[in-house]
Coordinates of N, CA and C and ligand atoms in Angstrom, one line a residue:
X1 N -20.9 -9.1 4.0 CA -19.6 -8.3 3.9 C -19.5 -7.8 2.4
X2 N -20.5 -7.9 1.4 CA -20.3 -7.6 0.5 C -20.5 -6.4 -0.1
X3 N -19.2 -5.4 -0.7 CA -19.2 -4.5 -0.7 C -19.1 -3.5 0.3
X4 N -18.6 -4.0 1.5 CA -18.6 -3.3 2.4 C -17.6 -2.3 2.8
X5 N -16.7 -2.0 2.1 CA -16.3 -0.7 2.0 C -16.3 0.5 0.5
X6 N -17.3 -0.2 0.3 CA -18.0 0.9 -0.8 C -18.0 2.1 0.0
X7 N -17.7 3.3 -0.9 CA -17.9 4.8 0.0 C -18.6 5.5 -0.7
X8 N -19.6 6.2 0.2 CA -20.6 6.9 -0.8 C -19.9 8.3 -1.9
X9 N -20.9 8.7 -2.7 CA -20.0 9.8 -3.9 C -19.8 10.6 -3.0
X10 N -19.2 11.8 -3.4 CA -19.3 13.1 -3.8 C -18.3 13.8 -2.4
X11 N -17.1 12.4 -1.9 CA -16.4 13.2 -0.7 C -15.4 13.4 -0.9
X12 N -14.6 14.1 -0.3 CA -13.3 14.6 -0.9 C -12.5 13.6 -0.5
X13 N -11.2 13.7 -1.4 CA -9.8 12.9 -1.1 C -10.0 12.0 0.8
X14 N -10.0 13.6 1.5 CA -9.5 13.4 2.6 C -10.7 12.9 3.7
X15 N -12.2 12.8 3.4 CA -13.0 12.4 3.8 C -13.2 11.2 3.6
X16 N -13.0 11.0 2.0 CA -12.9 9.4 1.6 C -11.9 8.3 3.0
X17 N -10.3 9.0 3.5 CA -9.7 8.4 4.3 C -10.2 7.9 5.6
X18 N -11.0 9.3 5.9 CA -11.3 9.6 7.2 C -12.5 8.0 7.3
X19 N -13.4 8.5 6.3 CA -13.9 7.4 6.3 C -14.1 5.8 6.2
X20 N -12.9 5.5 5.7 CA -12.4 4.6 5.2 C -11.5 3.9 6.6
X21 N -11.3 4.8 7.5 CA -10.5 4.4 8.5 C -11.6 3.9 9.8
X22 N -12.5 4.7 9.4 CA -13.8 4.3 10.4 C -14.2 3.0 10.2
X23 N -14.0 2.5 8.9 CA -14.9 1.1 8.8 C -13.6 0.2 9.3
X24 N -12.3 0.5 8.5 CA -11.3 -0.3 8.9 C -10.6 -0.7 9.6
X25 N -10.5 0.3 11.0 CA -10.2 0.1 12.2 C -10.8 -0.9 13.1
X26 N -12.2 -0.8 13.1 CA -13.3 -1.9 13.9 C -12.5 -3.3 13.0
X27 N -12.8 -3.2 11.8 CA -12.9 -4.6 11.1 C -11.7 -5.5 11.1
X28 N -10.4 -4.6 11.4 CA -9.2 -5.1 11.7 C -8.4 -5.5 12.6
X29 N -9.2 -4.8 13.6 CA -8.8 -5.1 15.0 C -8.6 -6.2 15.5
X30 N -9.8 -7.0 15.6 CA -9.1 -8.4 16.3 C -8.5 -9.4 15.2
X31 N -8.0 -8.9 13.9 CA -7.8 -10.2 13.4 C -6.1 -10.1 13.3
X32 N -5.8 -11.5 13.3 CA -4.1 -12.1 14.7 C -3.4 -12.7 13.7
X33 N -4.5 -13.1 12.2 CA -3.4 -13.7 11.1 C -3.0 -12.5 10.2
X34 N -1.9 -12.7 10.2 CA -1.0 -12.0 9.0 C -1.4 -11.9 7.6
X35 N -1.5 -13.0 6.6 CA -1.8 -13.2 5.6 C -3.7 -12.7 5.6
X36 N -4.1 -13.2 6.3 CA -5.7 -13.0 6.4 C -5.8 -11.0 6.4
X37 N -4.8 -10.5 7.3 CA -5.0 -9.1 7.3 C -4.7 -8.5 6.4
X38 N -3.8 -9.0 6.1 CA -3.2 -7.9 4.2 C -3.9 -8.3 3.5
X39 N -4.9 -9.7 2.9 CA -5.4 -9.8 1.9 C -6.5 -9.3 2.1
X40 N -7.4 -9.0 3.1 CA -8.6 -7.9 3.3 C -8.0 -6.6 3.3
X41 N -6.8 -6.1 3.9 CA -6.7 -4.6 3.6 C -6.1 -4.4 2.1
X42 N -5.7 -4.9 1.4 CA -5.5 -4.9 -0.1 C -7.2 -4.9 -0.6
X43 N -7.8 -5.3 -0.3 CA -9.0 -5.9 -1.0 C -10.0 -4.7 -0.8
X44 N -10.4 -4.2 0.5 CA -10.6 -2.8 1.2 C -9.9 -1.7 0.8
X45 N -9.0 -1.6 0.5 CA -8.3 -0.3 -0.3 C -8.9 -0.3 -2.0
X46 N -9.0 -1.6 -2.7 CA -9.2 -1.5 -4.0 C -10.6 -1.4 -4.1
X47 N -12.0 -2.1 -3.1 CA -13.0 -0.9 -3.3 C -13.2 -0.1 -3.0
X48 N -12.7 0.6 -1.3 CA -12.8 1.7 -1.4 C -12.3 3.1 -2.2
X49 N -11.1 2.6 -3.2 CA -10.6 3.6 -3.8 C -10.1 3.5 -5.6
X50 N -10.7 2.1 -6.0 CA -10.7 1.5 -7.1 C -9.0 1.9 -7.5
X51 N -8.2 1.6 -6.7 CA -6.9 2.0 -7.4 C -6.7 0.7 -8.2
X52 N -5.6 1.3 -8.9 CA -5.2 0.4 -10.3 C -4.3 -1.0 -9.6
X53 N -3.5 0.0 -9.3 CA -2.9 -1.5 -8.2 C -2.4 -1.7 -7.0
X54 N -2.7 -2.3 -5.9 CA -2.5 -2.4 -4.2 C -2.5 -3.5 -4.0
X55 N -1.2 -3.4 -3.5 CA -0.9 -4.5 -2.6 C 0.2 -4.8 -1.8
X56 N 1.0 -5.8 -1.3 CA 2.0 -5.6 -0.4 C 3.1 -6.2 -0.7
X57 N 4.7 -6.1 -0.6 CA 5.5 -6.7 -0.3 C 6.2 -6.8 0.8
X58 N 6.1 -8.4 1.0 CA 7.0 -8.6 2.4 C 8.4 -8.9 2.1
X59 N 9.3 -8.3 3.9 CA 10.2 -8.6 3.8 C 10.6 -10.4 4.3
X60 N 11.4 -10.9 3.3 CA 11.7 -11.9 3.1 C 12.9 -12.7 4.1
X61 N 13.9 -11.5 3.9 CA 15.5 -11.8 4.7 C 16.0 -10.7 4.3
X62 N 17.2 -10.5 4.7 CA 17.9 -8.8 4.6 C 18.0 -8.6 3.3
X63 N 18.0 -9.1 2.4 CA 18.3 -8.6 1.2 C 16.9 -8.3 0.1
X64 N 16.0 -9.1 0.0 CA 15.0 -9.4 -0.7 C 13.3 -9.3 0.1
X65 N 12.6 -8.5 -0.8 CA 10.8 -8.6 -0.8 C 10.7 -9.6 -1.5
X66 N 9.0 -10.2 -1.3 CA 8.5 -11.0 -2.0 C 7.2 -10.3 -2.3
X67 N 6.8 -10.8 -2.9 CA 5.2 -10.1 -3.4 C 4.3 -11.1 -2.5
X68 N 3.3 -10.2 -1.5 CA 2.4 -10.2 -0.9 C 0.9 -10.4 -1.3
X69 N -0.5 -10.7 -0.6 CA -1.1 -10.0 -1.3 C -1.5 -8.5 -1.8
X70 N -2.4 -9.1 -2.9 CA -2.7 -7.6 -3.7 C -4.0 -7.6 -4.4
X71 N -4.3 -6.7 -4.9 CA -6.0 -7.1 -6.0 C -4.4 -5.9 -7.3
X72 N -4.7 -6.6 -8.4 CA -4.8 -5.8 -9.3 C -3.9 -6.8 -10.4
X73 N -2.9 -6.4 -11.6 CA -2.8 -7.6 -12.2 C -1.3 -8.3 -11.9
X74 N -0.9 -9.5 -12.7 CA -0.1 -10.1 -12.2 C 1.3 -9.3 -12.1
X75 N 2.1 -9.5 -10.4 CA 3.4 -8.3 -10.7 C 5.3 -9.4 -10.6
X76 N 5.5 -8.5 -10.4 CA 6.9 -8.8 -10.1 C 7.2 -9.5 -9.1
X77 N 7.8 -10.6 -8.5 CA 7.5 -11.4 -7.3 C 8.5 -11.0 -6.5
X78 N 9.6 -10.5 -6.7 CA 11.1 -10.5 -5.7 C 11.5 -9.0 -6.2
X79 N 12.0 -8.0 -5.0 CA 12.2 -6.8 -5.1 C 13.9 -6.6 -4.1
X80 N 14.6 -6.2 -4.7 CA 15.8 -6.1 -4.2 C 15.7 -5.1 -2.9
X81 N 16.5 -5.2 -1.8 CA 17.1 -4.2 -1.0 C 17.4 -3.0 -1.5
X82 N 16.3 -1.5 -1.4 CA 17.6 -0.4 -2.2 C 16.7 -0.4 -3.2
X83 N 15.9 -1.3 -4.4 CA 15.8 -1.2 -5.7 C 14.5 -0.7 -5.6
X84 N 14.3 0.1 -7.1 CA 12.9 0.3 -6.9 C 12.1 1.1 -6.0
X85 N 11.4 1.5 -6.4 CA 10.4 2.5 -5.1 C 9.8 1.6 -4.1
X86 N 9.7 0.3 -4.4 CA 9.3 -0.6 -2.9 C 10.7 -0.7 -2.3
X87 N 11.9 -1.3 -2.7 CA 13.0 -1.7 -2.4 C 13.5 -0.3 -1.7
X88 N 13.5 0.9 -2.1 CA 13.8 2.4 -1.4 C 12.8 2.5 -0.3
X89 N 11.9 2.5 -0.5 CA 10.7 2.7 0.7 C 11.2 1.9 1.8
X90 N 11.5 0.8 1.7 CA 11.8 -0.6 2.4 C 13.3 0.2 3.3
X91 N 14.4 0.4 2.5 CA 16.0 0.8 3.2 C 15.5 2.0 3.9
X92 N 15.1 2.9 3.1 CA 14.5 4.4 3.7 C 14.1 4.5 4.8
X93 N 13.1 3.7 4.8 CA 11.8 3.4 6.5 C 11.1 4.6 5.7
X94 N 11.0 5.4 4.9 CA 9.6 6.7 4.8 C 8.9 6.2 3.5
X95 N 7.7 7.0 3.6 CA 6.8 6.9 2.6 C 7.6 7.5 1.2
X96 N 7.2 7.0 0.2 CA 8.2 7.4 -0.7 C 6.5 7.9 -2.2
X97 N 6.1 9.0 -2.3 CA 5.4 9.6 -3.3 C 6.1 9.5 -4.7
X98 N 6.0 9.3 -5.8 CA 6.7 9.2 -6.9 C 5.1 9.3 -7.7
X99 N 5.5 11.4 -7.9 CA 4.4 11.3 -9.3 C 4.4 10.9 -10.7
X100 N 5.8 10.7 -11.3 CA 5.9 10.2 -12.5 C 6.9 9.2 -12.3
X101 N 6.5 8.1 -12.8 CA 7.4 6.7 -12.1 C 8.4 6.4 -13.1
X102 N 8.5 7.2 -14.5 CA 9.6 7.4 -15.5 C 10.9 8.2 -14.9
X103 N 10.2 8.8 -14.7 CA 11.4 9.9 -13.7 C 11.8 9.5 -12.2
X104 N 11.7 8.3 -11.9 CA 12.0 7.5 -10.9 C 13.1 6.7 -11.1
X105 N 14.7 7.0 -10.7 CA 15.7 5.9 -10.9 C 15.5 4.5 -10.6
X106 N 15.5 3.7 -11.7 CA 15.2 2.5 -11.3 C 14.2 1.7 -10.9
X107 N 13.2 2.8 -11.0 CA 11.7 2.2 -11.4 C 11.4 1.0 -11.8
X108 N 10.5 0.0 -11.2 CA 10.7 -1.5 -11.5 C 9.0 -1.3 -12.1
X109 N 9.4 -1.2 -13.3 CA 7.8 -1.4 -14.0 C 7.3 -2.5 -14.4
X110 N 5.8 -3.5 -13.5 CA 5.5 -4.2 -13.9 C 4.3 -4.2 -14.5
X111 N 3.9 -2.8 -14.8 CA 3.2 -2.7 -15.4 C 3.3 -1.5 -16.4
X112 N 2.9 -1.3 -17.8 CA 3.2 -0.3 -18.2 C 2.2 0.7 -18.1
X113 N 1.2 0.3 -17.7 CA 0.4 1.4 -17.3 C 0.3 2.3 -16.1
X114 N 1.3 1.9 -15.6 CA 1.5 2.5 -13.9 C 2.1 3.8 -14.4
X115 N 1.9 4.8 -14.1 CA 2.0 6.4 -13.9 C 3.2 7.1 -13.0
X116 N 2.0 6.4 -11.7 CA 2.5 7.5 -10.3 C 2.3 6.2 -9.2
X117 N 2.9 6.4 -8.1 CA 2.9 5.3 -7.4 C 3.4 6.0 -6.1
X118 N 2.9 5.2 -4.5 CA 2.7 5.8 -3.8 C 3.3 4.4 -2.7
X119 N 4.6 4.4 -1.7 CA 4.7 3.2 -1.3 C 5.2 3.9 0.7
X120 N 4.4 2.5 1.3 CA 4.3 3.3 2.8 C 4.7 2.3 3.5
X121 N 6.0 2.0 4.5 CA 6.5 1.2 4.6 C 5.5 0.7 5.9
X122 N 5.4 -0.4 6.1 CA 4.9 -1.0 7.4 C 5.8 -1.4 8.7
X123 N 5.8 -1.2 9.6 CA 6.4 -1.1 11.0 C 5.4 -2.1 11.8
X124 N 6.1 -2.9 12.2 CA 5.7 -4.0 13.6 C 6.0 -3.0 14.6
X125 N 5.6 -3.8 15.9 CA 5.3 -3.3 17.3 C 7.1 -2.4 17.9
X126 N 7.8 -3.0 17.3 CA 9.7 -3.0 17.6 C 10.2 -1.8 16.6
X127 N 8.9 -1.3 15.8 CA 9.7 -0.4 14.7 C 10.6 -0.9 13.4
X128 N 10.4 -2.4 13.2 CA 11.2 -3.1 12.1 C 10.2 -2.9 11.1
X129 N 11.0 -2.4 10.1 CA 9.5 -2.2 8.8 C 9.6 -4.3 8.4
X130 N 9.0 -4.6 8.2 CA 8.4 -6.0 7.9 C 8.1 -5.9 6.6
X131 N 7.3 -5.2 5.7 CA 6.6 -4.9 4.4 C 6.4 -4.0 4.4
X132 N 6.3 -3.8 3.1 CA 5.4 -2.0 2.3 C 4.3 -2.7 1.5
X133 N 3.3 -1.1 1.4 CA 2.2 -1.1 0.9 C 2.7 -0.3 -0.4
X134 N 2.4 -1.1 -1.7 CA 2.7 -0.3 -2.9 C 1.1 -0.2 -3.3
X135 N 1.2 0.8 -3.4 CA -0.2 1.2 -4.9 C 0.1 2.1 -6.1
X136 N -0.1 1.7 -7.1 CA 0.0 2.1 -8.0 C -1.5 2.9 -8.4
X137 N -1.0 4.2 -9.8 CA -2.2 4.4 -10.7 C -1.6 4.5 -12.4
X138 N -2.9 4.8 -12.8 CA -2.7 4.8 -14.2 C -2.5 6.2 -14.6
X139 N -2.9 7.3 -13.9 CA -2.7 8.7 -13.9 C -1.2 9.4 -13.4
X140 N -0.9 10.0 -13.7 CA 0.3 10.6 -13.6 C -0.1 11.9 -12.0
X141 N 1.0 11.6 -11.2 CA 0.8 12.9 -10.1 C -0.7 12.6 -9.2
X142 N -0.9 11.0 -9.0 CA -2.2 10.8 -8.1 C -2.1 10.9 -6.7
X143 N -0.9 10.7 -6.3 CA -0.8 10.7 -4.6 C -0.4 11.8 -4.2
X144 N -0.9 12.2 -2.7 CA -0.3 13.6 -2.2 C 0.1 13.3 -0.8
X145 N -0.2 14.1 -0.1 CA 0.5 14.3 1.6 C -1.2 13.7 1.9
X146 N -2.1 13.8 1.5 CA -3.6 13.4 1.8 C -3.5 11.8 2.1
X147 N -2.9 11.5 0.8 CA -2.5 9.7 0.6 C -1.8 9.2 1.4
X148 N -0.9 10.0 1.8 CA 0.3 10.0 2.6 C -0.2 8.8 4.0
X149 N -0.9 10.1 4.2 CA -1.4 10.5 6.5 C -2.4 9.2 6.3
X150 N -3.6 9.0 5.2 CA -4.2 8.1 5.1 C -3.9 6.7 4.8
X151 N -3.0 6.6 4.5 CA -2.3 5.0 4.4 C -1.4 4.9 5.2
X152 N -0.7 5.8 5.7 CA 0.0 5.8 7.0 C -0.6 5.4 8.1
X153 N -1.8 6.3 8.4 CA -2.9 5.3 9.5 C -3.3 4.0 9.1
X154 N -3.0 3.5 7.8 CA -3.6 2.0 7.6 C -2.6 1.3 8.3
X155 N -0.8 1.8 8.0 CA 0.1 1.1 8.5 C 0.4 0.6 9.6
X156 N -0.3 1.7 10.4 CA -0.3 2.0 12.2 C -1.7 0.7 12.3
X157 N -2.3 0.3 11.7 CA -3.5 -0.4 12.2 C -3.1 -1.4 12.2
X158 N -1.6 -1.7 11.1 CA -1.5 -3.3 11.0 C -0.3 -3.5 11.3
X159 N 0.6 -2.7 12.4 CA 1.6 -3.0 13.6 C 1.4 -4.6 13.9
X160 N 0.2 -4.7 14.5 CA 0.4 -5.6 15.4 C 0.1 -7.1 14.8
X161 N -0.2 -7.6 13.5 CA -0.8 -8.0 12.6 C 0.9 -8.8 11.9
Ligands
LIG1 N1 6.9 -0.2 -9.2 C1 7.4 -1.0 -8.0 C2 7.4 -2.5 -8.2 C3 6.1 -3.1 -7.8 S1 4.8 -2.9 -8.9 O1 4.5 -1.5 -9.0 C4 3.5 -3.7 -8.4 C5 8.8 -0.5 -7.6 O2 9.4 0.3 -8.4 O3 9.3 -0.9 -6.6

């Protein structure tokens, strides 16, 4: 398994997805634990896309996230209802794009090198978002509608999970 979502050079944004969804769909399918599925699709997103930081927060109880897994460095562990670009993504239910995370009200920076940040809520089988997928970058204006559709199908893969 090592290295196995390495993606070869030279493909674009949206091929990289396309691709990426080919390996991940087989790989994820039959697996029934929770914790086991997020810490391989966090781990699979960070080689196949070396982002700065991915990972998840679950919902905890009505009010509060907790920090999920993730690859990247040590973050914030508890995220308010409402707060923050995970905590909005979370009340919202939609994907929430934020190319400059300064110009984001209430931006919960746990890292100062985070930029742009890109958060896609997760939905169970019932439609209850459960967790978001936050990734961050170190670049300013990284995510688009490309990132969007492509982590949105990651979301759809891990319904049932
Ligand atoms: N920036 C996020 C907090 C989580 S860290 O980026 C890992 C937010 O505003 O919700």
């Amino acid at each position: 398994m090592e290295q196995a979502f390495k993606l070869e050079q030279g493909l674009t944004k949206a091929e990289r997805y396309e691709r990426f969804l080919e390996l991940f769909k087989p790989f994820i399918e039959g697996e029934t634990d929770r914790l086991a599925a997020l810490a391989n699709t966090a781990a699979a997103l960070h080689e196949a896309f070396g982002f700065f930081w991915v990972g998840f927060y679950l919902v905890a109880n009505d009010e509060w996230l907790s920090l999920g897994p993730f690859q990247g460095s040590v973050a914030c562990s508890r995220i308010r209802k409402g707060r923050g670009v995970c905590g909005t993504a979370w009340q919202i239910g939609e994907t929430q794009i934020v190319p400059d995370v300064d110009a984001f009200p209430g931006h919960i920076a746990c890292s100062s090198q985070s930029r742009s940040e890109i958060v896609v809520p997760i939905r169970d089988s019932q439609g209850r978002v459960t967790a978001v997928l936050d990734i961050d970058s170190d670049k300013p204006a990284d995510f688009d509608t490309t990132d969007q559709k492509g982590l949105e199908a990651v979301a759809e893969c891990l319904k049932k999970v």
